[in-house]
Amino acid sequence: MTTTLTPAETFKRDWLDGFVGAYGRTVRKVPGAYGVVGRHVPRPGKVAVVIGGGCGHYPAFAGLVGPGLAAGAVVGDVFTSPSAEQVYRTARAADGGAGVLFAYGNYQGDVLHFGLAARRLAAEGIDSRTVLVTDDIASGPPEAPEGRRGVAGDLLVFKVAGAAAERGDDLAAVQAAAELANARTRTFGVAFDGCTLPGAREPLFTVAESQMEVGLGIHGEPGVRTVPRLSATELADVLVDGLLPELPGTDRRVVAVLNGLGRTKYEDMFATYARIHQRLAAEGLNPVHAEVGEFVTSLDMAGVSLTLLELDDELAELYAAPCDTPAFRSGGAVLDAVEPHVTTDAALATVDGEAGEGVVDRALTAALRSLEHHEGELGRLDAVAADGDHGLGMTRGMRAAVAAARQVPPDDLSGALLAAGTAFADAAGGASGALYGVLLAETGAGLRGTCPDTATLADAVDAAVRAFTELGRAEPGDKTMLDAIEPFRQALREQARAAASVAQAWRVAAERAAKAAEATADLLPTRGRAARLAERSRGHADPGATSFALLVTAVGETL
Ligand code: ADP
Ligand code: MG
């Protein structure tokens, strides 16, 4: 659960002060009101687009004030409409003599307060019109769209209205453009977890780990139905399938907005967007503008919504016009159709099935299975004092290594190890990726042929460890994988002198490595990421030393 750092009582005041401080170049506070107007307003002769609603939705609404978008925004308490007085003061400050277009989501409190403010303005001779945003398809039936609520579609309607006002359209024309945009904009959303109000200790609702709420609003309410949790791809399909039947279907060009509700990672959103883009293209639609990010949030709600605006020539021109606000900027470029993109990546190799004939294939496949089995444990060891990625890095690297080794003829031992090392380093990344890559590749280089004897193997490992220390510059006792590697190397050398078989020598050396890896628990790291929090790692074995012991032990069982 997350709560805010800011006390509930002063939440609205405090964030607004910081916002105006940070973006004073673009916006200024309306004196005596919880509202902001652009530094560029009032502008004589231009319609003022005034937006607003409760707070907790940032960038909506204050973040969307600036040239080409809103002239002003009124700020209510969290999820609460602003009062008529606040609306009135903000609109007065924004009015440039050509009238005010109010645009906001269709909620009763907002309708009442903005309506009262409009009457006061009229009494003073200031003309105003209103466009209610009604894009949320889950909040009412398609037959009565006027009863629906406004959610992330706010951004698109405001953008079009702001561009029309910027162009110099009169009040009736700005209203018409905004109404057209609203009529062609639809949104569908899902939540993975509820949000927590400032000062509250519990979220407004929670969603079970295995579930997802479909069709939520933006005020912390659960969705209209609960479904099993979906993958990024399945989610994209649900969103697209929900929206397509609602579009007018008269134009191929759309604006797509994938909106994060406050706690959804951008990377997850892009993964979902990849599929959305594919699906739209498959339907013959062309997302000439796509916005992926946070535009209308719901405090720290986890979830996303997809909004589609089907353009026509008028809307295409207005949407493409430039704007410059704290949270949303556009240079005014019109994009051509963008092909959906699908990356192919060797690092995503899956290794199915049994190992083949080759010694390297059998050895590395056994190592992979052991690393997979211990992936969580390696991650936890790495998380004690560093970044926790060692388990995932090792399995990713070894999967790629096995896949690469299988491309090489089974009797080419050194070729297979060279290929495995290169693939390992590429796929695993990180310090250990580079270091293991060198160990594998250099061992391969030292073997030069097929089936080595113990002395050749010991020589190859000697050379590999030399290359390893040249690269990593670790010394024995630094608490790195070298503290398991060095005893392994020495044991192999002793066994070679005693004329032991390769299998026998390897087993002895692997046992030595396993003991040494355990003993690293008593050391303090001076290399790599863990050095900064060295004390924390006391009593825990080094992750790299541990993975090395696992690896050589598993290999030993195949020889
Ligand atoms: P990263 O540190 O980039 O997150 P990993 O977590 O995969 O990479 O690997 C961490 C392990 O790498 C450490 O436990 C240590 O054994 C090893 N390591 C890090 N730096 C060095 C180095 N300079 N020399 C030898 N081994 C190192
Ligand atoms: Mg790490």
Coordinates of C-alpha atoms and ligand atoms in Angstrom, one line a residue:
M1 CA 0.0 0.0 0.0
T2 CA 1.2 3.5 -0.7
T3 CA 0.2 6.8 1.0
T4 CA 1.2 10.3 0.1
L5 CA 3.9 12.3 1.8
T6 CA 1.6 15.3 1.9
P7 CA -1.0 15.7 4.7
A8 CA -4.7 15.4 3.5
E9 CA -5.7 18.8 4.9
T10 CA -3.1 20.8 2.8
F11 CA -2.7 18.3 -0.1
K12 CA -4.3 20.6 -2.7
R13 CA -2.6 23.7 -1.6
D14 CA 0.8 22.1 -1.3
W15 CA 1.0 20.4 -4.7
L16 CA -0.4 23.4 -6.4
D17 CA 2.2 25.7 -4.9
G18 CA 5.0 23.4 -6.1
F19 CA 3.4 23.0 -9.5
V20 CA 3.2 26.8 -10.1
G21 CA 6.8 27.1 -8.7
A22 CA 8.1 24.5 -11.1
Y23 CA 6.2 25.6 -14.2
G24 CA 6.1 29.4 -13.6
R25 CA 7.4 29.9 -17.1
T26 CA 4.1 28.5 -18.5
V27 CA 1.4 29.0 -15.8
R28 CA 0.5 31.3 -13.0
K29 CA -1.8 31.0 -10.1
V30 CA -5.1 32.9 -10.1
P31 CA -5.0 35.3 -7.2
G32 CA -7.3 34.2 -4.4
A33 CA -8.4 30.9 -6.2
Y34 CA -7.4 27.3 -6.6
G35 CA -6.9 27.7 -10.2
V36 CA -4.1 28.3 -12.8
V37 CA -4.1 30.2 -16.0
G38 CA -1.5 30.4 -18.7
R39 CA 1.2 33.0 -18.5
H40 CA 0.1 33.9 -22.0
V41 CA -3.5 34.8 -21.0
P42 CA -5.8 36.7 -21.2
R43 CA -5.3 37.1 -24.9
P44 CA -7.6 39.7 -26.4
G45 CA -9.9 38.3 -29.1
K46 CA -9.2 34.6 -28.3
V47 CA -11.7 32.2 -26.8
A48 CA -10.5 31.0 -23.4
V49 CA -10.8 27.2 -22.9
V50 CA -11.3 26.6 -19.2
I51 CA -11.1 23.0 -17.9
G52 CA -11.1 21.6 -14.5
G53 CA -12.4 19.1 -11.9
G54 CA -11.2 17.5 -8.7
C55 CA -7.5 16.9 -8.1
G56 CA -5.7 13.5 -7.9
H57 CA -5.8 13.3 -11.7
Y58 CA -2.5 15.0 -12.6
P59 CA -1.6 15.9 -15.4
A60 CA -5.3 16.6 -15.7
F61 CA -6.2 19.3 -15.3
A62 CA -3.6 22.0 -14.4
G63 CA -0.8 20.2 -16.3
L64 CA -2.7 20.9 -19.6
V65 CA -2.6 24.7 -19.4
G66 CA -0.5 26.5 -22.0
P67 CA -0.4 27.8 -25.5
G68 CA -2.5 25.7 -27.9
L69 CA -4.4 23.9 -25.1
A70 CA -6.3 25.2 -22.1
A71 CA -6.2 28.9 -21.0
G72 CA -7.0 28.0 -17.4
A73 CA -7.8 25.1 -15.1
V74 CA -9.8 25.0 -11.9
V75 CA -8.6 22.7 -9.1
G76 CA -11.0 21.0 -6.7
D77 CA -10.2 18.9 -3.7
V78 CA -9.3 15.2 -4.3
F79 CA -11.9 13.7 -6.6
T80 CA -14.3 16.6 -5.7
S81 CA -15.6 19.3 -8.1
P82 CA -14.3 22.8 -7.6
S83 CA -16.8 25.3 -6.2
A84 CA -18.6 27.8 -8.4
E85 CA -16.6 30.6 -6.9
Q86 CA -13.3 29.0 -7.9
V87 CA -14.6 28.4 -11.4
Y88 CA -15.8 31.9 -11.7
R89 CA -12.5 33.5 -10.6
T90 CA -10.4 31.3 -12.8
A91 CA -12.7 32.0 -15.9
R92 CA -12.5 35.7 -15.2
A93 CA -8.8 35.6 -15.1
A94 CA -8.7 33.6 -18.4
D95 CA -11.2 35.5 -20.4
G96 CA -9.8 37.6 -23.2
G97 CA -13.1 39.2 -24.3
A98 CA -14.1 36.5 -26.8
G99 CA -15.9 34.3 -24.3
V100 CA -15.1 31.1 -22.4
L101 CA -15.5 27.5 -23.4
F102 CA -15.9 25.3 -20.4
A103 CA -14.8 21.7 -21.0
Y104 CA -14.8 19.0 -18.3
G105 CA -15.9 15.5 -17.5
N106 CA -19.6 14.8 -17.1
Y107 CA -20.0 14.6 -13.3
Q108 CA -23.0 16.1 -11.5
G109 CA -20.9 18.2 -9.0
D110 CA -18.9 19.7 -11.8
V111 CA -22.0 20.4 -13.9
L112 CA -23.7 22.2 -11.0
H113 CA -20.7 24.4 -10.0
F114 CA -19.5 25.2 -13.5
G115 CA -23.2 25.9 -14.4
L116 CA -23.5 28.4 -11.5
A117 CA -20.3 30.1 -12.5
A118 CA -21.5 30.4 -16.1
R119 CA -24.6 32.2 -14.9
R120 CA -22.5 34.6 -12.9
L121 CA -20.3 35.3 -15.9
A122 CA -23.4 35.9 -18.1
A123 CA -24.7 38.4 -15.6
E124 CA -21.4 40.3 -16.1
G125 CA -21.7 40.1 -19.9
I126 CA -19.1 37.3 -20.3
D127 CA -20.4 34.7 -22.8
S128 CA -19.7 31.1 -22.1
R129 CA -20.5 27.7 -23.6
T130 CA -20.0 24.2 -22.2
V131 CA -18.9 20.8 -23.6
L132 CA -19.2 17.8 -21.3
V133 CA -16.7 15.0 -22.0
T134 CA -18.5 11.6 -22.1
D135 CA -15.9 9.1 -23.4
D136 CA -16.2 6.3 -20.8
I137 CA -18.1 3.5 -22.6
A138 CA -18.4 1.5 -19.3
S139 CA -20.4 4.2 -17.6
G140 CA -23.5 4.1 -19.8
P141 CA -25.1 2.4 -22.8
P142 CA -24.3 3.5 -26.4
E143 CA -27.9 4.6 -27.0
A144 CA -27.5 7.3 -24.4
P145 CA -23.9 8.5 -24.7
E146 CA -24.8 11.9 -23.1
G147 CA -25.1 10.1 -19.7
R148 CA -21.6 8.7 -19.8
R149 CA -18.7 10.1 -17.8
G150 CA -15.5 11.7 -18.9
V151 CA -12.2 10.0 -18.4
A152 CA -8.9 10.0 -20.4
G153 CA -10.8 11.3 -23.5
D154 CA -10.6 14.7 -21.7
L155 CA -7.1 15.1 -23.1
L156 CA -8.3 14.8 -26.7
V157 CA -11.4 17.0 -26.4
F158 CA -9.3 19.7 -24.6
K159 CA -6.6 19.5 -27.2
V160 CA -9.0 20.0 -30.1
A161 CA -10.8 22.9 -28.3
G162 CA -7.5 24.5 -27.4
A163 CA -6.3 24.3 -31.0
A164 CA -9.5 25.8 -32.4
A165 CA -9.3 28.7 -29.9
E166 CA -5.6 29.2 -30.8
R167 CA -6.5 29.3 -34.5
G168 CA -8.9 32.2 -33.6
D169 CA -12.2 30.4 -34.0
D170 CA -15.2 32.1 -32.4
L171 CA -16.9 30.7 -29.4
A172 CA -19.6 28.8 -31.3
A173 CA -16.9 27.2 -33.6
V174 CA -14.7 26.2 -30.7
Q175 CA -17.7 24.6 -29.0
A176 CA -18.6 22.8 -32.3
A177 CA -15.0 21.4 -32.7
A178 CA -14.9 20.2 -29.1
E179 CA -18.3 18.6 -29.4
L180 CA -17.2 16.8 -32.6
A181 CA -14.1 15.5 -30.9
N182 CA -16.2 14.3 -27.9
A183 CA -18.7 12.5 -30.2
R184 CA -15.8 10.6 -31.9
T185 CA -13.8 9.8 -28.7
R186 CA -14.3 6.6 -26.7
T187 CA -12.4 5.1 -23.7
F188 CA -12.2 1.7 -22.0
G189 CA -10.1 1.0 -18.9
V190 CA -9.0 -1.7 -16.5
A191 CA -7.6 -1.6 -13.0
F192 CA -5.1 -3.9 -11.3
D193 CA -5.3 -2.3 -7.9
G194 CA -7.1 0.6 -6.2
C195 CA -5.8 4.0 -5.1
T196 CA -5.3 5.4 -1.7
L197 CA -6.6 8.8 -0.8
P198 CA -4.1 11.3 0.8
G199 CA -3.9 10.6 4.5
A200 CA -5.8 7.3 4.2
R201 CA -4.3 4.0 5.4
E202 CA -6.2 1.7 3.2
P203 CA -6.9 1.8 -0.6
L204 CA -10.4 2.5 -1.7
F205 CA -10.6 -1.0 -3.1
T206 CA -8.2 -3.9 -3.7
V207 CA -8.0 -6.3 -6.6
A208 CA -6.9 -9.9 -6.0
E209 CA -3.5 -10.8 -7.4
S210 CA -5.1 -13.1 -10.0
Q211 CA -7.8 -10.6 -11.1
M212 CA -8.4 -7.4 -12.9
E213 CA -11.3 -4.9 -12.9
V214 CA -12.7 -4.0 -16.3
G215 CA -14.5 -0.7 -17.0
L216 CA -13.5 1.4 -14.1
G217 CA -13.8 5.2 -13.8
I218 CA -11.2 7.7 -12.5
H219 CA -12.5 8.2 -9.0
G220 CA -11.1 5.1 -7.3
E221 CA -14.1 3.0 -7.9
P222 CA -13.8 -0.6 -9.0
G223 CA -14.8 -1.7 -12.5
V224 CA -18.1 -3.0 -13.7
R225 CA -16.8 -6.6 -13.9
T226 CA -14.0 -8.7 -12.6
V227 CA -12.0 -10.9 -14.9
P228 CA -8.9 -13.1 -14.5
R229 CA -5.7 -11.1 -14.8
L230 CA -4.6 -10.9 -18.5
S231 CA -1.2 -10.6 -20.1
A232 CA -0.2 -7.4 -21.9
T233 CA -1.3 -8.9 -25.2
E234 CA -4.6 -10.2 -24.0
L235 CA -5.3 -6.9 -22.3
A236 CA -4.6 -5.0 -25.5
D237 CA -7.2 -7.3 -27.3
V238 CA -9.8 -6.6 -24.6
L239 CA -9.4 -2.9 -24.9
V240 CA -9.4 -2.8 -28.7
D241 CA -12.3 -5.2 -28.9
G242 CA -14.3 -3.1 -26.4
L243 CA -13.8 0.1 -28.4
L244 CA -14.0 -0.8 -32.1
P245 CA -17.8 -1.3 -32.2
E246 CA -18.2 2.2 -30.7
L247 CA -16.3 4.1 -33.4
P248 CA -18.2 5.8 -36.2
G249 CA -16.2 3.9 -38.8
T250 CA -16.1 6.6 -41.4
D251 CA -12.3 7.4 -41.4
R252 CA -9.2 5.3 -41.1
R253 CA -7.2 7.8 -39.0
V254 CA -7.3 7.6 -35.2
V255 CA -5.6 9.1 -32.3
A256 CA -4.8 6.4 -29.7
V257 CA -4.1 7.2 -26.1
L258 CA -2.9 4.5 -23.8
N259 CA -3.2 6.2 -20.4
G260 CA -1.6 5.0 -17.1
L261 CA -3.8 5.5 -14.1
G262 CA -0.9 6.4 -11.7
R263 CA 1.0 3.3 -10.8
T264 CA 1.5 1.4 -14.1
K265 CA 5.0 1.2 -15.5
Y266 CA 5.7 2.9 -18.8
E267 CA 7.4 -0.3 -20.0
D268 CA 4.3 -2.3 -19.4
M269 CA 2.2 0.2 -21.2
F270 CA 4.5 0.1 -24.2
A271 CA 4.3 -3.7 -24.2
T272 CA 0.5 -3.4 -24.3
Y273 CA 0.7 -0.7 -27.0
A274 CA 2.8 -2.9 -29.3
R275 CA -0.2 -5.2 -29.6
I276 CA -2.7 -2.4 -29.8
H277 CA -0.8 -0.9 -32.7
Q278 CA -0.8 -4.3 -34.5
R279 CA -4.5 -4.8 -33.9
L280 CA -5.4 -1.3 -35.1
A281 CA -3.4 -1.9 -38.3
A282 CA -5.1 -5.2 -38.8
E283 CA -8.4 -3.5 -38.6
G284 CA -7.3 -1.1 -41.3
L285 CA -7.0 1.8 -38.8
N286 CA -4.0 4.2 -38.9
P287 CA -3.0 5.6 -35.5
V288 CA -1.5 8.8 -36.9
H289 CA -0.9 10.0 -33.3
A290 CA -0.3 7.7 -30.4
E291 CA 0.2 8.9 -26.9
V292 CA 1.5 6.4 -24.3
G293 CA 1.9 7.8 -20.8
E294 CA 0.0 9.4 -17.9
F295 CA -2.6 12.0 -18.9
V296 CA -5.6 11.5 -16.6
T297 CA -4.6 9.6 -13.5
S298 CA -6.5 8.4 -10.5
L299 CA -4.0 9.0 -7.7
D300 CA -1.9 5.8 -7.4
M301 CA -4.4 3.5 -9.1
A302 CA -2.7 0.6 -11.0
G303 CA -4.2 0.2 -14.4
V304 CA -4.6 1.6 -17.9
S305 CA -7.2 2.9 -20.3
L306 CA -7.3 3.0 -24.0
T307 CA -8.9 6.0 -25.8
L308 CA -9.5 6.1 -29.5
L309 CA -10.5 9.3 -31.3
E310 CA -11.5 8.7 -34.9
L311 CA -10.4 11.8 -36.8
D312 CA -11.8 13.6 -39.8
D313 CA -10.1 16.3 -41.8
E314 CA -11.1 19.1 -39.4
L315 CA -10.1 17.1 -36.3
A316 CA -6.9 15.9 -37.9
E317 CA -5.8 19.5 -38.5
L318 CA -6.7 20.6 -35.0
Y319 CA -5.1 17.6 -33.2
A320 CA -1.9 18.0 -35.1
A321 CA -1.5 21.7 -34.2
P322 CA 1.3 22.6 -31.8
C323 CA 0.8 23.1 -28.1
D324 CA 3.1 23.6 -25.1
T325 CA 1.9 22.8 -21.6
P326 CA 3.7 21.5 -18.5
A327 CA 2.6 17.9 -19.1
F328 CA 1.8 17.7 -22.8
R329 CA 3.7 19.2 -25.8
S330 CA 3.3 18.7 -29.4
G331 CA 5.6 20.1 -32.2
G332 CA 2.8 20.0 -34.6
A333 CA 4.1 17.2 -36.9
V334 CA 1.6 15.0 -38.8
L335 CA 2.9 11.5 -38.9
D336 CA 2.5 9.0 -41.7
A337 CA 1.3 5.5 -41.0
V338 CA 3.7 3.7 -38.8
E339 CA 4.2 0.0 -39.2
P340 CA 3.7 -2.1 -36.1
H341 CA 7.1 -3.4 -35.0
V342 CA 8.0 -6.8 -33.7
T343 CA 11.5 -7.5 -32.4
T344 CA 13.1 -10.8 -32.8
D345 CA 15.7 -11.4 -30.1
A346 CA 18.1 -14.3 -29.6
A347 CA 18.1 -13.5 -25.9
L348 CA 14.5 -14.7 -25.7
A349 CA 15.6 -18.2 -26.8
T350 CA 13.7 -21.0 -25.1
V351 CA 15.5 -24.2 -24.6
D352 CA 13.1 -27.1 -25.0
G353 CA 13.9 -30.8 -25.1
E354 CA 16.9 -32.9 -24.2
A355 CA 20.5 -32.1 -24.9
G356 CA 21.9 -33.6 -28.1
E357 CA 25.1 -35.6 -28.5
G358 CA 27.7 -32.8 -27.9
V359 CA 29.6 -32.7 -24.7
V360 CA 29.1 -28.9 -24.5
D361 CA 25.4 -29.2 -25.2
R362 CA 24.9 -31.8 -22.4
A363 CA 27.1 -29.9 -20.0
L364 CA 25.5 -26.5 -20.5
T365 CA 22.0 -27.9 -20.6
A366 CA 22.6 -29.5 -17.2
A367 CA 24.0 -26.1 -16.0
L368 CA 20.9 -24.3 -17.3
R369 CA 18.5 -26.7 -15.5
S370 CA 20.4 -26.2 -12.2
L371 CA 20.5 -22.4 -12.6
E372 CA 16.7 -22.4 -13.4
H373 CA 16.1 -24.4 -10.3
H374 CA 18.1 -21.9 -8.2
E375 CA 17.1 -18.7 -10.0
G376 CA 15.1 -17.3 -7.1
E377 CA 17.8 -18.0 -4.6
L378 CA 20.5 -16.3 -6.7
G379 CA 18.3 -13.3 -7.1
R380 CA 17.7 -13.1 -3.3
L381 CA 21.4 -13.4 -2.6
D382 CA 22.1 -10.6 -5.1
A383 CA 19.4 -8.4 -3.5
V384 CA 21.0 -8.6 -0.1
A385 CA 23.4 -5.8 -1.1
A386 CA 22.9 -5.2 -4.8
D387 CA 20.2 -5.2 -7.5
G388 CA 18.7 -8.7 -7.3
D389 CA 19.1 -9.5 -11.0
H390 CA 21.7 -12.3 -10.8
G391 CA 19.3 -15.2 -11.0
L392 CA 17.4 -13.8 -14.0
G393 CA 20.7 -12.8 -15.7
M394 CA 22.2 -16.3 -15.3
T395 CA 19.2 -18.1 -16.7
R396 CA 18.8 -15.7 -19.6
G397 CA 22.5 -16.0 -20.4
M398 CA 22.6 -19.7 -20.1
R399 CA 19.5 -20.2 -22.3
A400 CA 21.1 -18.2 -25.0
A401 CA 24.4 -20.1 -24.5
V402 CA 22.7 -23.4 -24.9
A403 CA 20.8 -22.3 -28.0
A404 CA 24.1 -21.0 -29.6
A405 CA 26.1 -24.1 -28.7
R406 CA 23.4 -26.3 -30.4
Q407 CA 24.2 -24.5 -33.7
V408 CA 27.7 -25.8 -33.7
P409 CA 28.6 -29.4 -34.8
P410 CA 28.6 -31.7 -31.7
D411 CA 32.3 -32.6 -32.0
D412 CA 33.6 -29.0 -32.2
L413 CA 34.1 -28.5 -28.5
S414 CA 35.9 -25.2 -28.7
G415 CA 33.6 -23.8 -31.3
A416 CA 30.6 -24.5 -29.2
L417 CA 32.1 -22.9 -26.1
L418 CA 33.1 -19.8 -28.1
A419 CA 29.6 -19.4 -29.4
A420 CA 28.1 -20.1 -26.0
G421 CA 30.4 -17.4 -24.3
T422 CA 29.5 -14.8 -26.9
A423 CA 25.8 -15.5 -26.6
F424 CA 25.9 -15.6 -22.8
A425 CA 27.5 -12.2 -22.6
D426 CA 25.1 -10.7 -25.1
A427 CA 22.0 -12.1 -23.4
A428 CA 22.9 -11.9 -19.7
G429 CA 24.4 -8.4 -19.7
G430 CA 25.6 -7.0 -16.3
A431 CA 29.0 -7.6 -14.7
S432 CA 28.6 -11.3 -14.5
G433 CA 27.4 -11.6 -18.1
A434 CA 30.7 -10.1 -19.4
L435 CA 32.8 -12.2 -17.0
Y436 CA 31.1 -15.6 -17.6
G437 CA 31.1 -14.8 -21.3
V438 CA 34.9 -14.5 -21.1
L439 CA 35.3 -17.7 -19.0
L440 CA 33.3 -19.8 -21.4
A441 CA 34.8 -18.4 -24.6
E442 CA 38.4 -18.4 -23.3
T443 CA 38.1 -22.0 -22.1
G444 CA 36.8 -22.9 -25.5
A445 CA 39.8 -21.1 -27.1
G446 CA 42.2 -23.1 -24.9
L447 CA 40.7 -26.5 -25.9
R448 CA 41.4 -26.1 -29.6
G449 CA 40.0 -29.5 -30.5
T450 CA 37.8 -32.4 -29.4
C451 CA 37.9 -34.3 -26.1
P452 CA 40.9 -32.9 -24.1
D453 CA 42.9 -34.6 -21.5
T454 CA 43.0 -33.3 -18.0
A455 CA 46.3 -31.3 -18.5
T456 CA 44.9 -29.5 -21.6
L457 CA 41.7 -28.7 -19.7
A458 CA 43.7 -27.3 -16.8
D459 CA 45.7 -25.2 -19.2
A460 CA 42.6 -23.9 -20.8
V461 CA 41.0 -23.0 -17.5
D462 CA 44.2 -21.3 -16.4
A463 CA 44.2 -19.1 -19.5
A464 CA 40.5 -18.4 -19.0
V465 CA 40.9 -17.3 -15.4
R466 CA 43.8 -15.1 -16.4
A467 CA 41.5 -13.4 -19.0
F468 CA 38.8 -13.2 -16.4
T469 CA 41.0 -11.3 -13.8
E470 CA 42.4 -9.0 -16.5
L471 CA 38.9 -8.0 -17.3
G472 CA 37.3 -7.8 -13.8
R473 CA 40.4 -6.9 -11.8
A474 CA 39.1 -8.7 -8.7
E475 CA 41.6 -10.3 -6.3
P476 CA 41.1 -13.3 -4.1
G477 CA 39.2 -12.3 -1.0
D478 CA 37.2 -9.5 -2.7
K479 CA 34.1 -11.6 -2.4
T480 CA 33.4 -12.2 -6.0
M481 CA 33.0 -15.3 -8.1
L482 CA 36.8 -15.4 -8.3
D483 CA 36.8 -16.8 -4.7
A484 CA 35.1 -19.9 -6.1
I485 CA 36.8 -19.9 -9.5
E486 CA 40.4 -19.8 -8.1
P487 CA 40.1 -22.9 -5.8
F488 CA 38.4 -24.7 -8.8
R489 CA 41.4 -23.8 -11.1
Q490 CA 44.0 -24.9 -8.5
A491 CA 42.2 -28.2 -7.8
L492 CA 42.1 -29.0 -11.6
R493 CA 45.8 -28.3 -11.8
E494 CA 46.6 -30.6 -8.9
Q495 CA 44.4 -33.3 -10.4
A496 CA 46.2 -33.0 -13.7
R497 CA 49.5 -33.5 -12.0
A498 CA 48.1 -36.6 -10.3
A499 CA 47.0 -37.8 -13.8
A500 CA 43.3 -38.0 -12.8
S501 CA 40.7 -38.5 -15.5
V502 CA 38.8 -35.4 -16.7
A503 CA 35.6 -36.5 -15.0
Q504 CA 37.4 -37.3 -11.7
A505 CA 39.4 -34.0 -11.8
W506 CA 36.3 -32.0 -12.5
R507 CA 34.3 -33.5 -9.7
V508 CA 37.0 -32.8 -7.1
A509 CA 37.4 -29.2 -8.4
A510 CA 33.6 -28.6 -8.3
E511 CA 33.4 -29.8 -4.7
R512 CA 36.2 -27.4 -3.8
A513 CA 34.4 -24.6 -5.6
A514 CA 31.1 -25.4 -3.7
K515 CA 32.9 -25.2 -0.3
A516 CA 34.7 -22.0 -1.3
A517 CA 31.4 -20.4 -2.5
E518 CA 29.8 -21.1 0.9
A519 CA 32.9 -19.7 2.6
T520 CA 32.4 -16.3 0.8
A521 CA 29.7 -15.6 3.4
D522 CA 32.4 -14.6 5.8
L523 CA 33.9 -12.1 3.4
L524 CA 33.1 -8.4 2.7
P525 CA 32.7 -7.3 -1.0
T526 CA 35.1 -4.7 -2.3
R527 CA 34.2 -5.0 -6.0
G528 CA 31.0 -4.6 -8.1
R529 CA 27.7 -3.2 -7.0
A530 CA 27.7 -5.0 -3.6
A531 CA 30.7 -3.0 -2.4
R532 CA 28.7 0.1 -1.5
L533 CA 26.5 -1.9 1.0
A534 CA 29.3 -4.3 2.0
E535 CA 28.3 -4.8 5.6
R536 CA 24.8 -6.0 4.6
S537 CA 26.3 -8.9 2.8
R538 CA 28.1 -10.3 5.8
G539 CA 26.7 -13.8 6.5
H540 CA 25.5 -14.3 2.9
A541 CA 27.4 -16.1 0.2
D542 CA 28.4 -14.1 -2.9
P543 CA 25.9 -14.6 -5.7
G544 CA 28.4 -15.0 -8.5
A545 CA 30.5 -17.5 -6.5
T546 CA 27.3 -19.4 -5.7
S547 CA 26.2 -19.6 -9.4
F548 CA 29.7 -20.7 -10.4
A549 CA 29.6 -23.6 -7.9
L550 CA 26.1 -24.6 -9.2
L551 CA 27.3 -24.4 -12.8
V552 CA 30.5 -26.5 -12.4
T553 CA 28.7 -29.0 -10.1
A554 CA 25.9 -29.6 -12.7
V555 CA 28.5 -29.9 -15.5
G556 CA 30.5 -32.4 -13.4
E557 CA 27.5 -34.7 -13.3
T558 CA 27.4 -35.0 -17.1
L559 CA 31.1 -35.9 -17.6
Ligands
ADP1 P1 25.6 -6.9 -11.8 O1 26.5 -6.7 -10.7 O2 25.9 -6.2 -13.0 O3 24.2 -6.7 -11.4 P2 25.2 -9.8 -11.5 O4 24.3 -9.4 -10.4 O5 24.7 -10.7 -12.5 O6 25.8 -8.5 -12.2 O7 26.5 -10.4 -10.9 C1 27.0 -10.1 -9.6 C2 28.2 -11.0 -9.4 O8 29.2 -10.7 -10.3 C3 28.8 -10.7 -8.0 O9 28.2 -11.5 -7.1 C4 30.3 -11.1 -8.3 O10 30.5 -12.5 -8.0 C5 30.5 -10.9 -9.7 N1 31.3 -9.7 -10.0 C6 30.9 -8.4 -10.1 N2 32.0 -7.6 -10.4 C7 33.1 -8.5 -10.5 C8 34.4 -8.2 -10.8 N3 34.9 -7.0 -11.1 N4 35.2 -9.3 -10.8 C9 34.8 -10.5 -10.6 N5 33.5 -10.8 -10.3 C10 32.6 -9.8 -10.3
MG2 MG 23.2 -7.9 -9.9

